[in-house]
Amino acid sequence: MMMDQNQYNLYNLEAVRFHPFFCGVDPDTAQSLLALCEIRQFKKNEIMFKKDKPREGLLLMIEGLSEVVVRNESNNRDEVLEVLQKGEMIGFSKLADFLGESKPSMKNDVMVEVKAVSAVKVLYIPFEVVTRRWDDPAVHDYLLTQVATRLKDIYTSLAEQVKLARDYGENDTIKLRVQDIMSEKVVAVTSESTVQETARLMHEKRISSVLVIEKEILKGIITERDMVARVVARGVPMTAAAQEIMTPNPLSISRFAFYYDAISMILLKGIKHLPVIEDSKVVGIVTLSDLLRKKSENVMKTIQKIEQADRGSLPLVKSAIYEVIETLVRDRVPILKTFEIVTNLYDRLVLRIVELSIQKLQESGRQQPCSFAFYQMGSSGREEQFILTDQDHFLVYEDDGDKENAYFTELGREITDNMESAGYARCKGLMMCSEQKWRGSLAVWEERLRKWMLQSTNDNLLLAENFFSYRFIAGSDKLHEKFEKVISNQMERSRIFLYQLAQIERERMIPTLDHPIRSLFKLERKTIDMKKEVLFPYHHSLQILSLLHGNQSGTPIEKIDWLMNKRVFSDVFGEDLKEAISHILTLYANQRWQQVKSGNELTSIVSFTRLSTREKEELILSLKTVRELQGQVFTHFSL
């Protein structure tokens, strides 16, 4: 028996033939099944499944995107429970009826709706076909697995929304995604369009950017800045092709990314226009203005304050940055993303401070005699800076002469003074470039490092521990490369030095807490010092393992990724470690922020009585993972 042409076309659709529901079905069976199915198409925003209307089968997504939504009558907006893509199925809410397990109801069920996000093509599969395929173990397992997974995802989504609503007293509990913010009206030209055509289009549409697209593929972007810098300033003729002035291969973002992903990318990369991509095709564009319409303008105002700050206005920057932190904490942006955004703001502040310090010396007739490199240590060096604490920094300069030493002595003092003015307290341990032992030429630093490694006193080991959290902030890239080489050469003969560092960690064992069930009733320990008992050992253990295997710099997360790539960590352990430290840092940072807001003394001691049961259990599991990291250090040195 032969299939008719429609059935044959259906069967040969990749999304149908290789889907678990039809995979392995012989042609004759496929004919009888597909004869009962049909292709349905929906326009963008069309309702695919209406609420209160009985489902008569399942929908298999072939093309496009759809959302499972609940209408929020109070604000007339759709709350999105799920986003469904090619290969996924819709209609599981009525499987109970299909199985004969649901109880009869005297009223219509209040159900969710399914809406097309874009043009959608689906295969409608009536429950009669489901019945005929139900006895196939593969189909049976697939459907039950999908139901269980989707149920878990929806419960998680609902729980998170309820929690947010209770925390903030808000009715609008949607976590904004890029697709909720972006503009779908994309204005584009081709690579061969002229500069004049592009400029005219931007003027007519009153827009500040145009995308360059060839065969639906994004090739570049042209902004007002490009027009000024590449056409006006360089004298490129108006008859030139768009590809000559475009920025090729621009950054882009997924439509499913969250708001904070978009805002952080725009801020960190210094751009104002972000194309939105789905399946390699442009589906929209999100701009800085779009993002600021959804959220406060605190971030951009803060950046402007930093870049325009003079020595008199430096103290005002701290409060501006803290306003940004308040927004990030309130919106529950993941802690590592929060650190990334906030550290970027602090880096801008430090760069401005270095710039102002150099200007001050120039005003007094002092000219920079050679190249230099400025480094941060501590939480800033690890890109984990959250609040302004004390200063941790050092200076490296190229030449070693009286003129150079005198200039950088003054520069170190000026930087330290300006940082104090901006809100950074002076380091109690005097680990600042205003101090002679935290500045010097390449040759001085080489000797200093050699001394630390050969004379491993407790004081020298403490200095080294702090030093190896360094991060290059400002100055000469070439000098930084030379400095890295100096460190690398010293580390080649550092086995005993690393042994001494590891031995210190033996005395700083990360504590274990009671079993989770005991934590519900009574803990033998009432508090834990997150900084001294957890974070310091974690950072030092990562530091030792990284140095041992040839990596001397990088943030903790970068070091974890590097050790995973070198197969020192398994992929599973590496991901577990990142998740564990994320939980720990979230507890630590949230407590510190509450202390700042309430004006209380800053402390890193966390009381278990203030933690929820879930937080306690997450902390217990996280500590076990970080102790395993410590254990790997001890294994390498047979302590």
XYZ file of C-alpha atoms in Angstrom:
639
model
C 0.000 0.000 0.000
C 1.484 3.324 -1.115
C 1.333 6.659 0.729
C -0.398 9.543 -1.009
C 1.726 12.618 -1.727
C 0.535 14.634 1.305
C 1.264 11.772 3.674
C 4.658 11.228 2.024
C 5.547 14.904 2.456
C 4.478 14.769 6.088
C 6.473 11.638 6.766
C 9.610 13.111 5.247
C 9.538 16.253 7.360
C 12.611 15.936 9.571
C 10.690 17.221 12.602
C 8.136 14.400 12.098
C 10.055 11.391 10.850
C 12.825 11.562 13.458
C 10.642 12.641 16.359
C 10.386 10.011 19.152
C 6.649 9.821 18.513
C 7.118 8.545 14.943
C 10.724 7.323 14.917
C 11.000 3.711 13.757
C 7.466 3.495 12.381
C 7.274 1.488 9.155
C 5.805 3.208 6.040
C 2.469 1.371 6.168
C 1.874 2.280 9.808
C 3.000 5.827 9.089
C 0.385 6.099 6.331
C -2.457 5.072 8.614
C -1.276 7.394 11.410
C -0.590 10.424 9.271
C -3.937 10.034 7.530
C -5.481 11.056 10.872
C -3.082 14.009 11.405
C -2.981 17.369 9.717
C -0.681 20.342 9.271
C -1.927 23.527 10.925
C -0.427 26.992 10.596
C -0.803 29.999 12.861
C 0.078 33.644 12.421
C 2.101 35.571 14.949
C 0.135 36.234 18.184
C -2.647 33.852 17.097
C -4.017 31.622 19.853
C -3.210 27.979 19.103
C -5.002 26.480 22.120
C -7.712 28.576 23.782
C -8.468 28.362 27.469
C -11.669 26.571 28.511
C -11.770 24.786 25.171
C -11.324 20.994 25.306
C -8.132 19.641 23.752
C -8.663 16.901 21.213
C -5.049 16.000 20.637
C -1.415 17.102 20.752
C 0.485 19.604 18.627
C 4.007 18.814 17.423
C 6.015 21.986 16.700
C 7.539 21.881 13.202
C 8.472 25.539 12.692
C 8.418 28.708 14.786
C 7.979 29.459 18.483
C 5.016 29.401 20.833
C 4.386 30.329 24.462
C 2.240 28.769 27.159
C 0.654 31.781 28.841
C -1.752 32.797 31.586
C -3.602 36.085 31.150
C -3.054 38.442 34.087
C -6.345 40.365 34.136
C -5.046 42.965 36.601
C -2.500 44.360 34.162
C -3.811 42.828 30.932
C -0.515 41.053 30.294
C 0.387 37.461 29.538
C 2.495 35.653 32.125
C 4.714 33.195 30.264
C 5.057 29.732 31.777
C 6.938 28.054 28.948
C 8.525 28.768 25.571
C 8.141 25.895 23.073
C 10.365 25.351 20.059
C 10.753 22.997 17.105
C 10.375 19.330 18.067
C 8.421 19.962 21.292
C 4.810 18.948 21.884
C 1.846 20.894 23.246
C -1.320 19.633 24.903
C -0.086 17.494 27.788
C -2.569 19.152 30.152
C -5.279 16.867 28.756
C -3.363 13.584 28.947
C -5.250 12.799 32.142
C -8.502 12.909 30.189
C -6.965 10.751 27.467
C -5.911 8.196 30.070
C -9.357 8.309 31.679
C -7.888 9.459 34.990
C -9.341 12.965 35.366
C -12.416 13.481 37.480
C -15.531 14.943 35.879
C -16.142 18.611 36.610
C -19.394 20.571 36.680
C -17.711 23.632 35.191
C -15.259 24.380 32.458
C -11.619 24.065 33.406
C -9.713 27.335 33.628
C -6.751 26.492 31.484
C -3.688 28.145 30.068
C -3.534 29.307 26.496
C -0.899 28.630 23.854
C 0.047 31.558 21.646
C 2.227 31.758 18.543
C 5.252 34.004 19.087
C 6.101 33.919 15.389
C 4.585 32.271 12.342
C 4.101 28.666 13.461
C 3.618 25.351 11.689
C 2.519 22.328 13.722
C 1.388 18.772 13.176
C -1.956 18.144 14.859
C -1.961 14.623 16.380
C -5.441 13.556 17.597
C -5.675 11.417 20.728
C -6.785 8.531 18.510
C -3.221 8.435 17.128
C -1.808 8.699 20.653
C -3.910 5.655 21.592
C -2.488 3.630 18.714
C 1.086 4.563 19.665
C 0.645 4.269 23.439
C 1.729 0.642 23.665
C 5.114 1.376 22.101
C 7.451 1.532 25.157
C 9.573 4.258 23.547
C 6.543 6.516 22.993
C 5.137 5.689 26.407
C 8.425 6.618 28.125
C 8.881 9.735 25.996
C 5.449 11.164 26.831
C 5.742 10.450 30.554
C 9.231 11.928 30.689
C 8.052 15.065 28.874
C 5.101 15.467 31.216
C 7.275 15.048 34.316
C 9.927 17.466 33.057
C 7.452 20.117 32.006
C 5.565 19.811 35.291
C 8.777 20.368 37.219
C 9.708 23.391 35.090
C 6.285 24.985 35.507
C 6.239 24.423 39.266
C 9.686 26.019 39.514
C 8.561 28.986 37.425
C 5.403 29.490 39.469
C 7.256 29.171 42.769
C 9.813 31.767 41.709
C 7.083 34.182 40.605
C 5.142 33.770 43.863
C 8.316 34.339 45.874
C 9.161 37.492 43.941
C 5.628 38.795 44.354
C 5.759 38.264 48.124
C 9.208 39.801 48.446
C 8.422 42.964 46.557
C 4.663 43.244 46.850
C 4.369 43.448 43.084
C 1.674 42.041 40.837
C 3.927 41.995 37.796
C 6.070 38.947 38.487
C 7.353 38.432 34.963
C 11.097 38.141 34.536
C 11.709 40.315 31.544
C 13.307 38.648 28.532
C 14.803 40.327 25.507
C 11.792 39.384 23.379
C 9.615 41.400 25.782
C 11.714 44.518 25.193
C 13.061 44.329 21.642
C 11.749 46.156 18.611
C 10.756 43.839 15.784
C 10.865 46.633 13.201
C 14.393 46.051 11.973
C 15.712 48.481 9.372
C 18.359 46.918 7.161
C 20.435 47.481 4.040
C 22.606 45.133 1.997
C 26.384 45.125 1.832
C 26.226 46.812 -1.593
C 23.849 49.609 -0.570
C 25.541 52.996 -0.772
C 26.467 55.159 2.180
C 24.081 57.813 0.851
C 21.163 55.336 0.724
C 21.985 54.217 4.265
C 22.157 57.791 5.598
C 18.876 58.710 3.899
C 17.184 55.651 5.426
C 18.422 56.519 8.904
C 17.159 60.090 8.490
C 13.737 59.073 7.146
C 13.174 56.437 9.831
C 14.671 58.641 12.556
C 16.851 55.827 13.800
C 20.456 55.740 15.004
C 21.501 52.397 13.508
C 20.941 50.204 10.462
C 21.717 46.494 10.174
C 23.532 45.051 7.180
C 21.877 41.767 6.208
C 22.579 39.374 3.339
C 20.242 36.424 2.708
C 18.774 36.785 6.217
C 22.252 36.558 7.788
C 23.562 39.464 9.881
C 26.779 40.796 8.355
C 27.275 44.091 10.163
C 25.834 47.218 11.735
C 26.144 50.922 10.873
C 25.533 53.483 13.614
C 25.520 57.273 13.745
C 28.978 57.021 15.296
C 30.180 55.033 12.276
C 28.814 57.709 9.955
C 30.761 60.408 11.782
C 33.985 58.485 12.354
C 34.226 56.694 9.011
C 32.418 58.914 6.537
C 32.819 62.462 7.788
C 36.199 62.152 9.538
C 37.878 59.897 6.953
C 36.247 61.379 3.885
C 34.690 58.136 2.625
C 32.556 59.058 -0.430
C 28.757 58.827 -0.239
C 28.863 56.407 -3.185
C 30.893 53.861 -1.205
C 29.293 50.546 -0.283
C 27.806 50.025 3.177
C 30.229 47.182 3.857
C 33.110 49.691 3.787
C 31.866 51.584 6.832
C 29.945 48.914 8.748
C 31.152 47.235 11.941
C 31.374 43.589 10.838
C 30.166 40.622 12.897
C 28.454 42.717 15.585
C 27.572 41.313 18.978
C 24.089 39.818 19.158
C 21.827 38.224 21.745
C 19.151 35.528 21.903
C 15.519 36.554 22.181
C 15.245 34.283 25.248
C 18.061 36.003 27.152
C 17.030 37.953 30.244
C 16.973 41.729 30.622
C 20.088 41.721 32.781
C 22.002 39.754 30.114
C 21.259 42.493 27.587
C 22.021 45.426 29.890
C 25.291 43.889 31.075
C 26.412 43.145 27.498
C 25.656 46.712 26.416
C 27.435 48.202 29.424
C 30.450 45.908 29.436
C 31.057 46.099 25.685
C 30.312 49.809 25.341
C 27.645 49.447 22.632
C 24.148 50.913 22.237
C 22.508 48.602 19.683
C 22.145 44.834 20.074
C 20.645 42.711 17.251
C 18.411 39.860 18.440
C 19.015 36.492 16.784
C 16.996 33.297 16.492
C 18.275 30.355 14.435
C 20.941 32.590 12.851
C 18.272 35.045 11.640
C 17.646 38.595 12.857
C 14.255 38.839 14.585
C 14.636 42.212 16.269
C 16.927 44.758 17.856
C 17.237 46.021 21.406
C 18.818 49.376 22.200
C 20.069 51.084 25.299
C 16.995 53.313 25.171
C 14.717 50.240 25.120
C 16.416 48.901 28.238
C 16.301 52.193 30.090
C 12.596 52.555 29.383
C 12.072 49.304 31.271
C 14.382 50.085 34.163
C 15.770 53.137 35.932
C 18.552 55.188 34.381
C 20.806 54.662 37.408
C 23.451 52.687 35.546
C 23.993 55.191 32.750
C 23.877 58.141 35.117
C 26.495 56.373 37.226
C 28.780 55.837 34.236
C 28.406 59.519 33.311
C 29.257 60.557 36.869
C 32.378 58.365 36.805
C 33.617 59.565 33.421
C 33.003 63.227 34.283
C 34.282 63.025 37.866
C 36.995 65.382 39.075
C 38.836 65.220 42.384
C 36.084 67.181 44.071
C 33.214 64.973 42.878
C 34.826 61.547 43.445
C 32.962 61.089 46.761
C 29.620 61.283 44.889
C 30.370 58.208 42.780
C 30.078 55.722 45.630
C 26.407 56.484 46.294
C 25.657 56.272 42.566
C 27.206 52.803 42.324
C 25.317 51.711 45.426
C 22.042 52.719 43.748
C 22.909 50.336 40.913
C 23.693 47.567 43.414
C 20.320 48.127 45.075
C 18.604 47.581 41.718
C 20.594 44.417 40.984
C 19.890 42.964 44.428
C 16.191 43.837 44.244
C 15.881 42.235 40.810
C 17.691 39.116 42.059
C 20.227 39.164 39.272
C 22.488 36.088 39.696
C 25.430 36.900 41.945
C 28.181 36.250 39.391
C 26.439 38.521 36.877
C 26.027 41.141 39.613
C 29.753 40.985 40.382
C 30.513 41.363 36.671
C 28.400 44.507 36.320
C 29.484 46.122 39.596
C 33.177 45.324 39.110
C 32.978 46.976 35.694
C 31.691 50.157 37.333
C 34.443 50.058 39.967
C 37.038 49.508 37.222
C 35.779 52.614 35.442
C 36.131 54.502 38.705
C 39.702 53.293 39.259
C 40.669 54.135 35.665
C 39.317 57.640 36.222
C 41.282 57.906 39.481
C 44.521 56.894 37.736
C 43.801 59.414 34.973
C 43.151 62.212 37.487
C 46.307 61.283 39.405
C 48.467 61.551 36.288
C 46.812 64.873 35.418
C 47.633 66.215 38.891
C 51.325 65.412 38.408
C 51.279 66.962 34.938
C 49.814 70.159 36.364
C 52.798 70.369 38.702
C 55.208 69.855 35.796
C 55.893 66.153 36.394
C 55.889 64.073 33.186
C 55.585 60.284 33.116
C 59.164 59.003 32.598
C 58.370 55.455 31.430
C 55.516 52.991 31.039
C 53.736 51.529 34.062
C 51.071 48.956 34.956
C 48.567 49.325 37.786
C 47.037 46.223 39.409
C 44.219 45.539 41.854
C 44.244 42.664 44.345
C 41.706 41.243 46.784
C 38.018 41.167 45.869
C 38.558 43.581 42.972
C 41.345 41.403 41.606
C 38.988 38.422 41.764
C 36.148 40.435 40.155
C 34.075 39.826 43.273
C 33.876 43.407 44.466
C 30.462 44.275 45.818
C 30.913 47.170 48.211
C 33.767 49.625 48.657
C 36.013 48.197 51.344
C 39.747 48.806 51.711
C 42.409 49.319 49.084
C 44.536 46.491 47.643
C 46.772 47.504 44.726
C 50.322 47.771 43.431
C 52.395 49.501 40.737
C 54.955 48.113 38.304
C 57.087 50.402 36.125
C 59.651 49.655 33.459
C 62.859 51.487 34.422
C 64.669 51.745 37.730
C 66.273 55.153 38.203
C 66.029 58.084 40.587
C 63.751 59.988 38.215
C 61.426 57.002 37.743
C 61.322 56.121 41.435
C 60.533 59.713 42.415
C 57.704 60.036 39.872
C 56.002 56.760 40.769
C 56.376 57.460 44.485
C 54.270 60.575 43.908
C 51.861 58.773 41.576
C 51.349 55.981 44.124
C 50.506 58.487 46.844
C 48.151 60.415 44.550
C 46.277 57.254 43.500
C 45.916 56.132 47.105
C 44.674 59.574 48.220
C 42.123 59.747 45.402
C 40.871 56.230 46.096
C 40.382 57.167 49.727
C 38.470 60.262 48.608
C 36.213 58.031 46.463
C 35.358 55.831 49.459
C 38.069 53.142 49.503
C 39.477 52.895 53.028
C 43.245 52.661 53.369
C 44.446 49.090 53.736
C 45.291 48.280 57.371
C 48.032 45.973 56.116
C 49.393 48.820 53.939
C 49.058 46.775 50.727
C 48.856 49.895 48.545
C 51.070 51.408 45.871
C 51.740 54.377 48.139
C 53.965 51.971 50.084
C 57.450 51.193 48.806
C 57.037 47.408 49.049
C 53.981 47.562 46.740
C 55.578 49.449 43.884
C 58.780 49.044 41.938
C 60.434 48.407 38.619
C 60.368 45.069 36.820
C 63.772 44.231 38.281
C 62.634 45.123 41.815
C 59.493 42.994 41.466
C 61.517 40.071 40.149
C 63.751 40.166 43.220
C 60.751 40.651 45.502
C 59.004 37.569 44.131
C 62.205 35.526 44.349
C 62.538 36.486 48.009
C 58.942 35.507 48.794
C 59.503 32.098 47.242
C 62.907 31.387 48.753
C 62.197 32.806 52.204
C 58.748 31.362 52.866
C 58.108 33.029 56.208
C 54.514 33.454 57.319
C 54.697 37.159 56.454
C 56.009 36.473 52.956
C 53.421 33.760 52.363
C 50.665 36.175 53.407
C 51.976 38.782 50.977
C 52.127 36.186 48.193
C 48.586 34.968 48.862
C 47.252 38.466 48.448
C 49.474 39.195 45.442
C 48.290 36.197 43.416
C 44.768 37.597 43.231
C 46.160 40.374 41.023
C 44.373 41.759 37.959
C 45.756 44.263 35.452
C 43.649 47.450 35.441
C 45.496 50.328 33.774
C 48.722 51.191 31.969
C 50.888 49.482 29.364
C 49.782 46.149 27.901
C 53.347 45.402 26.789
C 54.715 45.994 30.277
C 51.983 43.765 31.676
C 53.105 40.974 29.321
C 56.697 41.384 30.515
C 55.552 41.280 34.140
C 53.576 38.092 33.526
C 56.724 36.547 32.032
C 58.749 37.509 35.125
C 56.182 35.798 37.340
C 56.084 32.740 35.109
C 59.876 32.348 35.260
C 59.815 32.538 39.045
C 57.008 29.988 39.319
C 59.000 27.394 37.373
C 61.137 26.898 40.502
C 58.329 27.236 43.028
C 57.451 23.694 44.181
C 58.639 24.267 47.770
C 56.886 27.633 47.855
C 53.593 26.010 46.780
C 54.144 23.273 49.362
C 54.405 25.939 52.058
C 51.195 27.602 50.845
C 49.418 24.245 50.888
C 50.675 23.544 54.391
C 49.059 26.765 55.624
C 45.752 25.623 54.110
C 46.002 22.442 56.187
C 45.464 24.686 59.199
C 42.424 26.365 57.590
C 40.146 23.403 56.990
C 36.737 24.438 55.708
C 34.203 23.429 58.381
C 31.508 20.829 57.951
C 28.028 21.366 59.274
C 25.520 18.891 60.599
C 23.310 16.674 58.498
C 20.491 18.641 56.828
C 17.843 17.028 59.059
C 19.731 18.099 62.171
C 19.854 21.609 60.770
C 16.074 21.805 61.106
C 16.317 21.478 64.859
C 19.658 22.257 66.404
C 23.135 22.956 65.104
C 26.178 22.508 67.275
C 27.592 25.566 65.505
C 25.525 28.725 65.515
C 27.565 30.834 63.112
C 30.187 30.642 60.387
C 32.685 33.252 59.233
C 32.118 33.143 55.479
C 35.221 35.164 54.661
C 37.833 33.528 56.874
C 36.457 29.984 57.067
C 35.143 29.526 53.533
C 36.077 32.153 50.942
C 39.752 32.551 51.847
C 40.419 28.772 51.807
C 38.474 28.469 48.546
C 40.461 31.250 46.863
C 43.808 29.994 48.173
C 43.106 26.392 47.120
C 42.210 27.501 43.601
C 45.280 29.712 43.577
C 47.625 26.861 44.528
C 46.187 24.408 42.003
C 46.291 27.010 39.228
C 49.901 27.957 39.975
C 50.887 24.302 40.227
C 49.597 23.637 36.712
C 51.019 26.782 35.117
C 48.292 29.429 35.381
C 49.128 32.467 37.497
C 46.280 34.898 36.827
C 42.550 35.047 36.230
C 39.377 35.306 38.283
C 38.254 32.271 40.322
C 35.665 31.282 37.705
C 38.281 31.635 34.958
C 40.639 29.444 36.980
C 37.965 26.787 37.415
C 37.303 26.777 33.675
C 41.033 26.614 32.983
C 41.508 23.661 35.361
C 38.533 21.916 33.735
C 40.100 22.433 30.330
C 43.387 20.967 31.613
C 41.421 17.973 32.997
C 42.613 18.761 36.540
C 38.902 19.067 37.382
C 36.280 16.851 35.842
C 33.468 18.698 34.082
C 31.019 17.519 36.745
C 33.167 18.704 39.658
C 33.955 22.012 37.951
C 30.274 22.807 37.422
C 29.423 21.666 40.971
C 32.149 23.936 42.332
C 30.851 26.958 40.399
C 27.321 26.305 41.625
C 28.527 25.838 45.207
C 30.511 29.061 45.278
C 27.578 30.899 43.692
C 25.365 29.825 46.630
C 28.034 30.852 49.137
C 28.684 34.235 47.532
C 24.951 34.940 47.309
C 24.552 34.453 51.077
C 27.687 36.475 51.778
C 26.896 39.386 49.453
C 23.240 39.664 50.492
C 24.227 39.865 54.153
C 26.885 42.482 53.454
C 24.403 44.548 51.487
C 21.828 44.443 54.271
C 24.524 45.625 56.685
C 25.355 48.543 54.371
C 21.685 49.533 54.057
C 21.039 49.341 57.799
C 24.256 51.136 58.696
C 25.446 48.221 60.820
C 29.068 47.222 61.209
C 30.286 45.078 58.314
C 30.875 41.484 59.328
C 31.363 38.248 57.420
C 29.853 36.108 60.185
C 26.584 34.446 59.154
C 24.124 33.282 61.812
C 22.309 30.044 60.997
C 19.202 31.256 62.798
C 18.707 33.820 60.019
C 18.895 31.267 57.220
C 15.937 29.436 55.776
C 15.958 25.647 55.788
C 16.720 25.657 52.078
C 19.613 28.082 52.520
C 21.079 25.906 55.284
C 20.888 22.788 53.183
C 22.426 24.548 50.166
C 25.219 25.855 52.402
C 25.914 22.376 53.798
C 26.178 20.861 50.318
C 28.257 23.793 49.047
C 30.757 23.483 51.886
C 31.217 19.795 51.117
C 32.087 20.655 47.512
C 34.591 23.351 48.514
C 36.177 20.957 51.049
C 36.659 18.548 48.164
C 38.602 21.310 46.400
C 40.807 21.633 49.473
C 41.274 17.877 49.473
C 42.650 17.995 45.942
C 45.324 20.473 47.097
C 46.389 18.187 49.937
C 46.527 15.186 47.609
C 49.050 16.937 45.370
C 51.424 17.665 48.235
C 51.018 14.541 50.424
C 50.483 16.587 53.546
